[in-house]
mmCIF file with all atom_site columns, C-alpha atoms in Angstrom:
data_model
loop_
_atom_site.group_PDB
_atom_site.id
_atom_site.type_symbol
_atom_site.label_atom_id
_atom_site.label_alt_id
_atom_site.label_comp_id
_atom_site.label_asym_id
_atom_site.label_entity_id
_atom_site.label_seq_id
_atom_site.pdbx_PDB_ins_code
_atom_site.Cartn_x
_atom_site.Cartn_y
_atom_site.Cartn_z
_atom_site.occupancy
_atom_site.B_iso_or_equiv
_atom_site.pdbx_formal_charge
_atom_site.auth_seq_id
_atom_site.auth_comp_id
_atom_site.auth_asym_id
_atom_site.auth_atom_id
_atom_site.pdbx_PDB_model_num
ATOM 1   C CA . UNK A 1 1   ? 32.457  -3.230  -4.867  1.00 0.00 ? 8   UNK A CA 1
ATOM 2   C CA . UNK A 1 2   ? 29.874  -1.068  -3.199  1.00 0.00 ? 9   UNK A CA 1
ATOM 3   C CA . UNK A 1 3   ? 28.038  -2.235  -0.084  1.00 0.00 ? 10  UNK A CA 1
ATOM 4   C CA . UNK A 1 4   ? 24.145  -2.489  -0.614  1.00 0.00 ? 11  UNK A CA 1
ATOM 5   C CA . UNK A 1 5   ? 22.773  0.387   0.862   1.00 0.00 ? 12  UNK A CA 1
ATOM 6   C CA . UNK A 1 6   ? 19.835  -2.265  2.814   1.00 0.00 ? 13  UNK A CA 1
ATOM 7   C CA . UNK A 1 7   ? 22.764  -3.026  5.651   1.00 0.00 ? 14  UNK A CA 1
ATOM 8   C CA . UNK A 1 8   ? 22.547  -6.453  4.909   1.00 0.00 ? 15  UNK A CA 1
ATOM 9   C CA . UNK A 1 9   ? 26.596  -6.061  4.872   1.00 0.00 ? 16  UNK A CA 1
ATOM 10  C CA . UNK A 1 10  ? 26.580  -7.538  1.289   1.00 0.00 ? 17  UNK A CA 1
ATOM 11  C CA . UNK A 1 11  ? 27.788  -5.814  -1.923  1.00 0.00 ? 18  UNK A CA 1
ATOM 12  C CA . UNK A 1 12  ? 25.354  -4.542  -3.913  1.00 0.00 ? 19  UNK A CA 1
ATOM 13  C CA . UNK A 1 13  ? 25.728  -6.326  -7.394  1.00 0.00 ? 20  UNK A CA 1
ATOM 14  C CA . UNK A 1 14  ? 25.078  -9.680  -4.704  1.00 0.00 ? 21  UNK A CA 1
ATOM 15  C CA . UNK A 1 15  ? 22.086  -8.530  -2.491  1.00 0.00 ? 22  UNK A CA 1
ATOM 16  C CA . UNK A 1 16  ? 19.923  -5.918  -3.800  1.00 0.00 ? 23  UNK A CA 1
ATOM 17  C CA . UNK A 1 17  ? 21.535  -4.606  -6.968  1.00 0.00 ? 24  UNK A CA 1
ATOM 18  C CA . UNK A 1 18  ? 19.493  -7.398  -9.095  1.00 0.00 ? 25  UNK A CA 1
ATOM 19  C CA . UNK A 1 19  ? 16.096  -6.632  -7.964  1.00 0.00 ? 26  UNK A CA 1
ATOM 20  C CA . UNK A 1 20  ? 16.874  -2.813  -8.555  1.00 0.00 ? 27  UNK A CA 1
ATOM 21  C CA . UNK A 1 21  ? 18.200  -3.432  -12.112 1.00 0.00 ? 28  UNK A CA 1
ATOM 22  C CA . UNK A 1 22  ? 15.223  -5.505  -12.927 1.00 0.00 ? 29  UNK A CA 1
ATOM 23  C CA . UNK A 1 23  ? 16.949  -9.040  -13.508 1.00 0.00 ? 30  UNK A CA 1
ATOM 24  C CA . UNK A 1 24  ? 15.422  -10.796 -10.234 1.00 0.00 ? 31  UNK A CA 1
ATOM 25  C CA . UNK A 1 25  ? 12.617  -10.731 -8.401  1.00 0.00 ? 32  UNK A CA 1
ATOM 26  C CA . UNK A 1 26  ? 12.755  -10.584 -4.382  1.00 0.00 ? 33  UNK A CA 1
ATOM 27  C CA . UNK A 1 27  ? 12.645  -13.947 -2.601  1.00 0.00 ? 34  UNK A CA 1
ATOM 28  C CA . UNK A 1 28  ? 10.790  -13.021 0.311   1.00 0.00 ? 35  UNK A CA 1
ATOM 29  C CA . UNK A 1 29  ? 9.123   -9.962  1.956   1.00 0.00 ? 36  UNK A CA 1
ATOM 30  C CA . UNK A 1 30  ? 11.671  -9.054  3.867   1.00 0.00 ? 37  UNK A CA 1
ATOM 31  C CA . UNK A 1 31  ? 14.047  -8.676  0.692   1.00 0.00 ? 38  UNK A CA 1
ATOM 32  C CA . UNK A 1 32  ? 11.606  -6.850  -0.916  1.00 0.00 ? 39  UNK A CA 1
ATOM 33  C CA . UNK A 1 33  ? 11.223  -4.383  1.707   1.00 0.00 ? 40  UNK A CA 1
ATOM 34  C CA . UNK A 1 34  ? 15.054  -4.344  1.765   1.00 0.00 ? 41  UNK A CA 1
ATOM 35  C CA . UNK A 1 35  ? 15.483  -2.860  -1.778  1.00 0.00 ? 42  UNK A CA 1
ATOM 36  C CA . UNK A 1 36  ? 12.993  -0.656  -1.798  1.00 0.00 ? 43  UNK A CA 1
ATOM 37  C CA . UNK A 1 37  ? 15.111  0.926   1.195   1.00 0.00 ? 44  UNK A CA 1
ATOM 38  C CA . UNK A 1 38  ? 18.046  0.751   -1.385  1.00 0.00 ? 45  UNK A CA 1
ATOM 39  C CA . UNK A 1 39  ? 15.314  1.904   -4.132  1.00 0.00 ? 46  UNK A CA 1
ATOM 40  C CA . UNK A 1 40  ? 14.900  5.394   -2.306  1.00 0.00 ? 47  UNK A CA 1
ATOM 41  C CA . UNK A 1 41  ? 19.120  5.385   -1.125  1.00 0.00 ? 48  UNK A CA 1
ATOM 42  C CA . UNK A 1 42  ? 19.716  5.469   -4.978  1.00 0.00 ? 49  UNK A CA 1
ATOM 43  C CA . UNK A 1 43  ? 16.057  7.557   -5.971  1.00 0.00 ? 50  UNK A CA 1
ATOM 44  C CA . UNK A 1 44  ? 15.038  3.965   -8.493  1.00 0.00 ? 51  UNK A CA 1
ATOM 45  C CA . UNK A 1 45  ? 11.578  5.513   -8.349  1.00 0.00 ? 52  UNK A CA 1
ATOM 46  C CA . UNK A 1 46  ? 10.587  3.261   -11.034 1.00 0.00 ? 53  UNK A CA 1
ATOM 47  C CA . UNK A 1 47  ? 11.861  0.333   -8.915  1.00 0.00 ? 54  UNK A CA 1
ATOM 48  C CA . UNK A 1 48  ? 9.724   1.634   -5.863  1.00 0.00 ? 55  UNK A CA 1
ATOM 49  C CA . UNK A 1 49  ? 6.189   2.330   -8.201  1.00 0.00 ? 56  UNK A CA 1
ATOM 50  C CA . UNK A 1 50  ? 6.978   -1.629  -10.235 1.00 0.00 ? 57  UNK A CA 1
ATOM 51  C CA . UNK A 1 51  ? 6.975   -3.221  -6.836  1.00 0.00 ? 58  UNK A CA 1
ATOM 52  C CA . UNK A 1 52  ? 3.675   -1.588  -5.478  1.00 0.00 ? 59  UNK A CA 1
ATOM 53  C CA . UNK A 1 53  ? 0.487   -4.082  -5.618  1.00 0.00 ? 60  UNK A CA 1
ATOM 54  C CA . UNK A 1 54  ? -0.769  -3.600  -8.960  1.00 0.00 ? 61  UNK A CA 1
ATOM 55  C CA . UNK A 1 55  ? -4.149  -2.334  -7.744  1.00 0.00 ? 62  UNK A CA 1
ATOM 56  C CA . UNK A 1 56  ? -2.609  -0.621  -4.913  1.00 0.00 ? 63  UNK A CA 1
ATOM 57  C CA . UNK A 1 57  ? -0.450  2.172   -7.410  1.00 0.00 ? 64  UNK A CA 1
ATOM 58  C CA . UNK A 1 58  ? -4.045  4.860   -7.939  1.00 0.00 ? 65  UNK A CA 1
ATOM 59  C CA . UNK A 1 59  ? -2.492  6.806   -5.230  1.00 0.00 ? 66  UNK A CA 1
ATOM 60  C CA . UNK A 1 60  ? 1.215   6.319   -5.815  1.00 0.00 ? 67  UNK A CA 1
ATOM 61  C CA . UNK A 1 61  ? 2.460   10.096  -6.181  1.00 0.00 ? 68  UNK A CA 1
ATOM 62  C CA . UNK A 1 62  ? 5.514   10.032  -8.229  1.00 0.00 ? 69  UNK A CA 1
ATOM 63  C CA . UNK A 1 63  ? 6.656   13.469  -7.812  1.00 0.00 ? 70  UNK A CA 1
ATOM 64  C CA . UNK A 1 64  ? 6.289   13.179  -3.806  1.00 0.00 ? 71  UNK A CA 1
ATOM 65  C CA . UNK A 1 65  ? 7.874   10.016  -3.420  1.00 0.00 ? 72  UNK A CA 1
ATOM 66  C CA . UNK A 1 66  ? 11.132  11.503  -6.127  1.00 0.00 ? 73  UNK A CA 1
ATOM 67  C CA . UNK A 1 67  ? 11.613  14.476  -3.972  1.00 0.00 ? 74  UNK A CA 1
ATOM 68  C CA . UNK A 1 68  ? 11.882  12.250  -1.005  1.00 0.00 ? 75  UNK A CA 1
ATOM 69  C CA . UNK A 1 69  ? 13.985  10.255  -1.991  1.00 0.00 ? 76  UNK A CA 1
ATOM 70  C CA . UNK A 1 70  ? 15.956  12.504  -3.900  1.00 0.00 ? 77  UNK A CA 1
ATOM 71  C CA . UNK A 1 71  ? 16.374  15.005  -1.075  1.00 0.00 ? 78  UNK A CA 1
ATOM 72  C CA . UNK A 1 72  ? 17.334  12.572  1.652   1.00 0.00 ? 79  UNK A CA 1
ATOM 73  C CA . UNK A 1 73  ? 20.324  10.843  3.352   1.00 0.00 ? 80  UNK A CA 1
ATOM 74  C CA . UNK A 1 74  ? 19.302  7.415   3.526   1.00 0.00 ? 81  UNK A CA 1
ATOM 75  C CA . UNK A 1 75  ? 21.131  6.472   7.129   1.00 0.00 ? 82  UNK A CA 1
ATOM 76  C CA . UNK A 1 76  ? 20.319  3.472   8.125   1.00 0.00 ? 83  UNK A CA 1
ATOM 77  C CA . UNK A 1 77  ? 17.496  0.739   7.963   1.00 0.00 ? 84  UNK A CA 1
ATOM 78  C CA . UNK A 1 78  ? 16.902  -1.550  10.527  1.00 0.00 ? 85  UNK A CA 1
ATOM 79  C CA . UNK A 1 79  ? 14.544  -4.646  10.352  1.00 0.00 ? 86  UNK A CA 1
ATOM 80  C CA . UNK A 1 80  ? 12.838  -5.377  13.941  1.00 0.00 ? 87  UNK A CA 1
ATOM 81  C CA . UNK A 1 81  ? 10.263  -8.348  13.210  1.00 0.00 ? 88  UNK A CA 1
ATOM 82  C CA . UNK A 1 82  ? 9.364   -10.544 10.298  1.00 0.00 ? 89  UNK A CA 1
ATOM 83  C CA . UNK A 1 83  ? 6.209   -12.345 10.391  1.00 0.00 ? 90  UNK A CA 1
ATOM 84  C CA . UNK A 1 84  ? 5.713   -15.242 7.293   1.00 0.00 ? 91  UNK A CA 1
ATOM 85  C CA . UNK A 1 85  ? 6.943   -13.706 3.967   1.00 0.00 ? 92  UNK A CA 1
ATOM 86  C CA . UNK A 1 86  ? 9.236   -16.321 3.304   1.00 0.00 ? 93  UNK A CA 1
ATOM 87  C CA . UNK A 1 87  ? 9.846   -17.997 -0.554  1.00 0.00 ? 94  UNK A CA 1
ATOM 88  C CA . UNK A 1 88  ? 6.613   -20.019 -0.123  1.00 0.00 ? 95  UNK A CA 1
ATOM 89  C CA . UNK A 1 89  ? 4.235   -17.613 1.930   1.00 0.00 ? 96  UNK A CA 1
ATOM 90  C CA . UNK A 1 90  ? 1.738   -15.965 0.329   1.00 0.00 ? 97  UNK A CA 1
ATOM 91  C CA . UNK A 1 91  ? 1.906   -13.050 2.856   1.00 0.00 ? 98  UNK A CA 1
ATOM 92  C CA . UNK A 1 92  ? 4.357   -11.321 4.405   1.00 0.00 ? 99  UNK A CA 1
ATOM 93  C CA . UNK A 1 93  ? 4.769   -8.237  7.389   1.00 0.00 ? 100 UNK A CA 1
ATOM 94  C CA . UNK A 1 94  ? 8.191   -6.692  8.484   1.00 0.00 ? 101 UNK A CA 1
ATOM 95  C CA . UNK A 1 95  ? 8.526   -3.950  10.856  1.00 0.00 ? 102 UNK A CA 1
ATOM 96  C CA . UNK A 1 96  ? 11.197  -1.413  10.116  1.00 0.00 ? 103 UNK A CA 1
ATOM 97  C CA . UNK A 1 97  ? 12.660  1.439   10.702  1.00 0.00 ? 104 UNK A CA 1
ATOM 98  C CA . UNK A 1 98  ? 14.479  3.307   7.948   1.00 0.00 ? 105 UNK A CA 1
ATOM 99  C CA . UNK A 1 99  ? 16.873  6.544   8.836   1.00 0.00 ? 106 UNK A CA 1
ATOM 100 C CA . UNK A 1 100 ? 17.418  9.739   6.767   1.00 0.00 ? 107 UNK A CA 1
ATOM 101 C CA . UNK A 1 101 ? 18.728  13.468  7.115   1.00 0.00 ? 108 UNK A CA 1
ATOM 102 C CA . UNK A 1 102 ? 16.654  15.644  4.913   1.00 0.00 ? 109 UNK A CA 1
ATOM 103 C CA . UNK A 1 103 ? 17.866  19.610  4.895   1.00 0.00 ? 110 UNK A CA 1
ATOM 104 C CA . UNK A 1 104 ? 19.658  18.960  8.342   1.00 0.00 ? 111 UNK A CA 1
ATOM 105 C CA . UNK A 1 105 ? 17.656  16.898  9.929   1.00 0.00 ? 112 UNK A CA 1
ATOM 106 C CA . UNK A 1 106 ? 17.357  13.557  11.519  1.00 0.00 ? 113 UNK A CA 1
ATOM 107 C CA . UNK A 1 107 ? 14.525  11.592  10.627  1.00 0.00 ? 114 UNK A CA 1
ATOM 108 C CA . UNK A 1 108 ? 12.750  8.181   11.389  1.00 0.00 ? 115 UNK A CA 1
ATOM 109 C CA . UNK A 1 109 ? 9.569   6.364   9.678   1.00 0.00 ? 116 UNK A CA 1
ATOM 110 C CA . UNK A 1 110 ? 9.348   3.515   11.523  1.00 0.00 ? 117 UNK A CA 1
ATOM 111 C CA . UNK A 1 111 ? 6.764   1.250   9.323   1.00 0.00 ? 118 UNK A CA 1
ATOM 112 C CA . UNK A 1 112 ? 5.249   -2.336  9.558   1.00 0.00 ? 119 UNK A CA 1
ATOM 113 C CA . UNK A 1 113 ? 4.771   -2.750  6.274   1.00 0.00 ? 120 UNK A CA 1
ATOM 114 C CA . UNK A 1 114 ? 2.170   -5.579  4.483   1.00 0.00 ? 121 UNK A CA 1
ATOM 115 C CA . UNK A 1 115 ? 3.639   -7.869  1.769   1.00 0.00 ? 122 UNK A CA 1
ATOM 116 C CA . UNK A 1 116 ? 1.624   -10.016 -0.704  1.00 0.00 ? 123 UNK A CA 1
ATOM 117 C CA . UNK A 1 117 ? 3.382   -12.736 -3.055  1.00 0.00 ? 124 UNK A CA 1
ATOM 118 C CA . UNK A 1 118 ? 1.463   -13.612 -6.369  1.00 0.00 ? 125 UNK A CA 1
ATOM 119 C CA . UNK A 1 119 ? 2.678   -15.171 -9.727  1.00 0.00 ? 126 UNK A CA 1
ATOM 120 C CA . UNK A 1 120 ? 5.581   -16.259 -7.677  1.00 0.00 ? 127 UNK A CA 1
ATOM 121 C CA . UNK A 1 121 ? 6.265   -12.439 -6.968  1.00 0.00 ? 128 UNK A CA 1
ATOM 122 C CA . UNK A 1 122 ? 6.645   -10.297 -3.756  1.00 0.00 ? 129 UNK A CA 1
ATOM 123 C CA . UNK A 1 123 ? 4.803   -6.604  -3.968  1.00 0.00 ? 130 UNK A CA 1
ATOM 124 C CA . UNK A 1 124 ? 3.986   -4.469  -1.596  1.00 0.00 ? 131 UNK A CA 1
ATOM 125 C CA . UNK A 1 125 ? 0.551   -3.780  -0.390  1.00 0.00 ? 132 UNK A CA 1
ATOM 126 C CA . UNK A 1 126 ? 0.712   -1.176  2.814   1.00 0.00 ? 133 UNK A CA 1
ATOM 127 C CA . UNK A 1 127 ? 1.639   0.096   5.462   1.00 0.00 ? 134 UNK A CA 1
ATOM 128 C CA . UNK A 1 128 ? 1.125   1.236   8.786   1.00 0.00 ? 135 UNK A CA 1
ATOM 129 C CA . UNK A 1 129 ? 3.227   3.859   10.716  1.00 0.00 ? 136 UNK A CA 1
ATOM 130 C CA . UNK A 1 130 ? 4.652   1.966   13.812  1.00 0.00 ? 137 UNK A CA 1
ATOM 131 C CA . UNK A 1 131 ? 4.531   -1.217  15.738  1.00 0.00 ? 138 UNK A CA 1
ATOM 132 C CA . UNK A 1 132 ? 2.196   -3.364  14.174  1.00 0.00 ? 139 UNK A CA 1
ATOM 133 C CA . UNK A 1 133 ? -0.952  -3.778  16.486  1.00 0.00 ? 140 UNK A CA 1
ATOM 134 C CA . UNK A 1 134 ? -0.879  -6.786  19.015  1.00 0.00 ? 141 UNK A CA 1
ATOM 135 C CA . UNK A 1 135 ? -3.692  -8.509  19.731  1.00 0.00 ? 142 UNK A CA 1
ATOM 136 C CA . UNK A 1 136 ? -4.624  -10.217 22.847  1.00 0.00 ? 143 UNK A CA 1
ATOM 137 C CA . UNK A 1 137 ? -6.601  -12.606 23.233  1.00 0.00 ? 144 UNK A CA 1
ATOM 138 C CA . UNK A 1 138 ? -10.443 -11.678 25.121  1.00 0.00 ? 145 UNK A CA 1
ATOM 139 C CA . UNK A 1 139 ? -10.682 -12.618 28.798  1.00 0.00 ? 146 UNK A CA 1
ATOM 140 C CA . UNK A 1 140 ? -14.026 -13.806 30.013  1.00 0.00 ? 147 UNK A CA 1
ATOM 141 C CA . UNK A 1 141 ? -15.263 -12.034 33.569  1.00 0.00 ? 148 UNK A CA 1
ATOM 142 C CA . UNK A 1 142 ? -15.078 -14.919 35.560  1.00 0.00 ? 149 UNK A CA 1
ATOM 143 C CA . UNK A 1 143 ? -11.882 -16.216 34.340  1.00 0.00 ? 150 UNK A CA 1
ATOM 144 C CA . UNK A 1 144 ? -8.176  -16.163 36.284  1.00 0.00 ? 151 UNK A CA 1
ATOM 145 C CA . UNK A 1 145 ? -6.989  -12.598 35.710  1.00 0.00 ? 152 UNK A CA 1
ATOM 146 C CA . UNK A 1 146 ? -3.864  -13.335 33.009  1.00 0.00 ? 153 UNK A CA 1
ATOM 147 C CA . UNK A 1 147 ? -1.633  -10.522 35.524  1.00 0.00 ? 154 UNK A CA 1
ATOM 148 C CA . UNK A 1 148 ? -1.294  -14.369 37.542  1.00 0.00 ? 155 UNK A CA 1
ATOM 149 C CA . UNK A 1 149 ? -3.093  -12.730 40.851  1.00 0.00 ? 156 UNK A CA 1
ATOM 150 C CA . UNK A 1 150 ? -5.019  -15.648 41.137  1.00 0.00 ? 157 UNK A CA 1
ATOM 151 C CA . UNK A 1 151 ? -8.208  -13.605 41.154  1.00 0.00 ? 158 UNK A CA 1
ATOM 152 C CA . UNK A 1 152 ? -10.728 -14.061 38.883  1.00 0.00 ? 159 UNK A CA 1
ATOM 153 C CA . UNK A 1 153 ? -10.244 -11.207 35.953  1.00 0.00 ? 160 UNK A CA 1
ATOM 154 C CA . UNK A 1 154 ? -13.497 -9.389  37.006  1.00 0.00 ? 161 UNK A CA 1
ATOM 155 C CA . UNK A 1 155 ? -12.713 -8.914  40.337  1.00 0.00 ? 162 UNK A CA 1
ATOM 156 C CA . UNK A 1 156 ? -8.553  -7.671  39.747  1.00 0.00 ? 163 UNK A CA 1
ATOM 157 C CA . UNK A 1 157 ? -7.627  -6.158  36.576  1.00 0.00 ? 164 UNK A CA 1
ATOM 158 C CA . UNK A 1 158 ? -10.923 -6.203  34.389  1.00 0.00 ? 165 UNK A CA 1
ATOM 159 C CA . UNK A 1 159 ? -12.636 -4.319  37.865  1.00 0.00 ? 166 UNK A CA 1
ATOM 160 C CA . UNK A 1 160 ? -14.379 -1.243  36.854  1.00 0.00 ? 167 UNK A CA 1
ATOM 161 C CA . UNK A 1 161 ? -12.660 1.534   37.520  1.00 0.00 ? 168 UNK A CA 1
#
């Protein structure tokens, strides 16, 4: 019994050894993401192209992606935020960060990564390197500045400077 290399603290053949061998579809987003961590740990390139967004794949370089994969010590993978992507969402977004030593090295790609479900199916659509963007909401000029100053937001933070 080998552990799955996604950390999920599971043995393979129970968590994401299915989805790799083709017999099961990912659940949610978040185990989606998860074995396509274990599809580059175990270079299942096919596995990482069959799980791209059909119209998504144009610029899906198979070589590149092999040569990663192959020529990297998956380390580690650690899920920080999962927004929706559960089994009856229709979108998904986790924010990861997935380890590996390539020739010596120490390396991070820290991704928040965009899922879309279809046909009762989880693929991946993108990605962006990083935290995903917050968003704020817009504060008016005469409104109480949100620092809780008690000023309106013109006259404390939103001053020009």
């Amino acid at each position: 019994m080998t552990d799955c290399p996604c950390g999920s603290g599971r043995a393979a053949d129970a968590c994401c050894g299915p989805y790799l061998a083709g017999t099961a579809h990912a659940p949610t987003a978040e185990a989606l993401m998860r074995s396509r961590y274990s599809a580059f740990a175990t270079g299942n390139i096919d596995y990482l192209e069959s799980t791209l967004l059909p119209e998504t794949r144009a610029d899906f370089d198979r070589a590149q992606i092999a040569e990663w994969a192959q020529n990297s010590e998956w380390t580690g993978l650690e899920v920080r935020s999962v927004d929706a992507g559960g089994e009856t969402d229709s979108e998904g977004v986790v924010e990861f960060v997935a380890r590996f030593r390539m020739q010596g090295k120490d390396y991070v790609h820290h991704e928040t990564g965009r899922f879309a479900r279809r046909d009762d199916r989880w693929w991946y659509v993108d990605g962006v390197m990083g935290q995903r963007p917050r968003s704020a909401p817009k504060v008016g000029r005469n409104e109480p500045c949100p620092c809780g100053s008690g000023k309106k937001y013109k006259k404390c933070c939103g001053a020009a400077a």
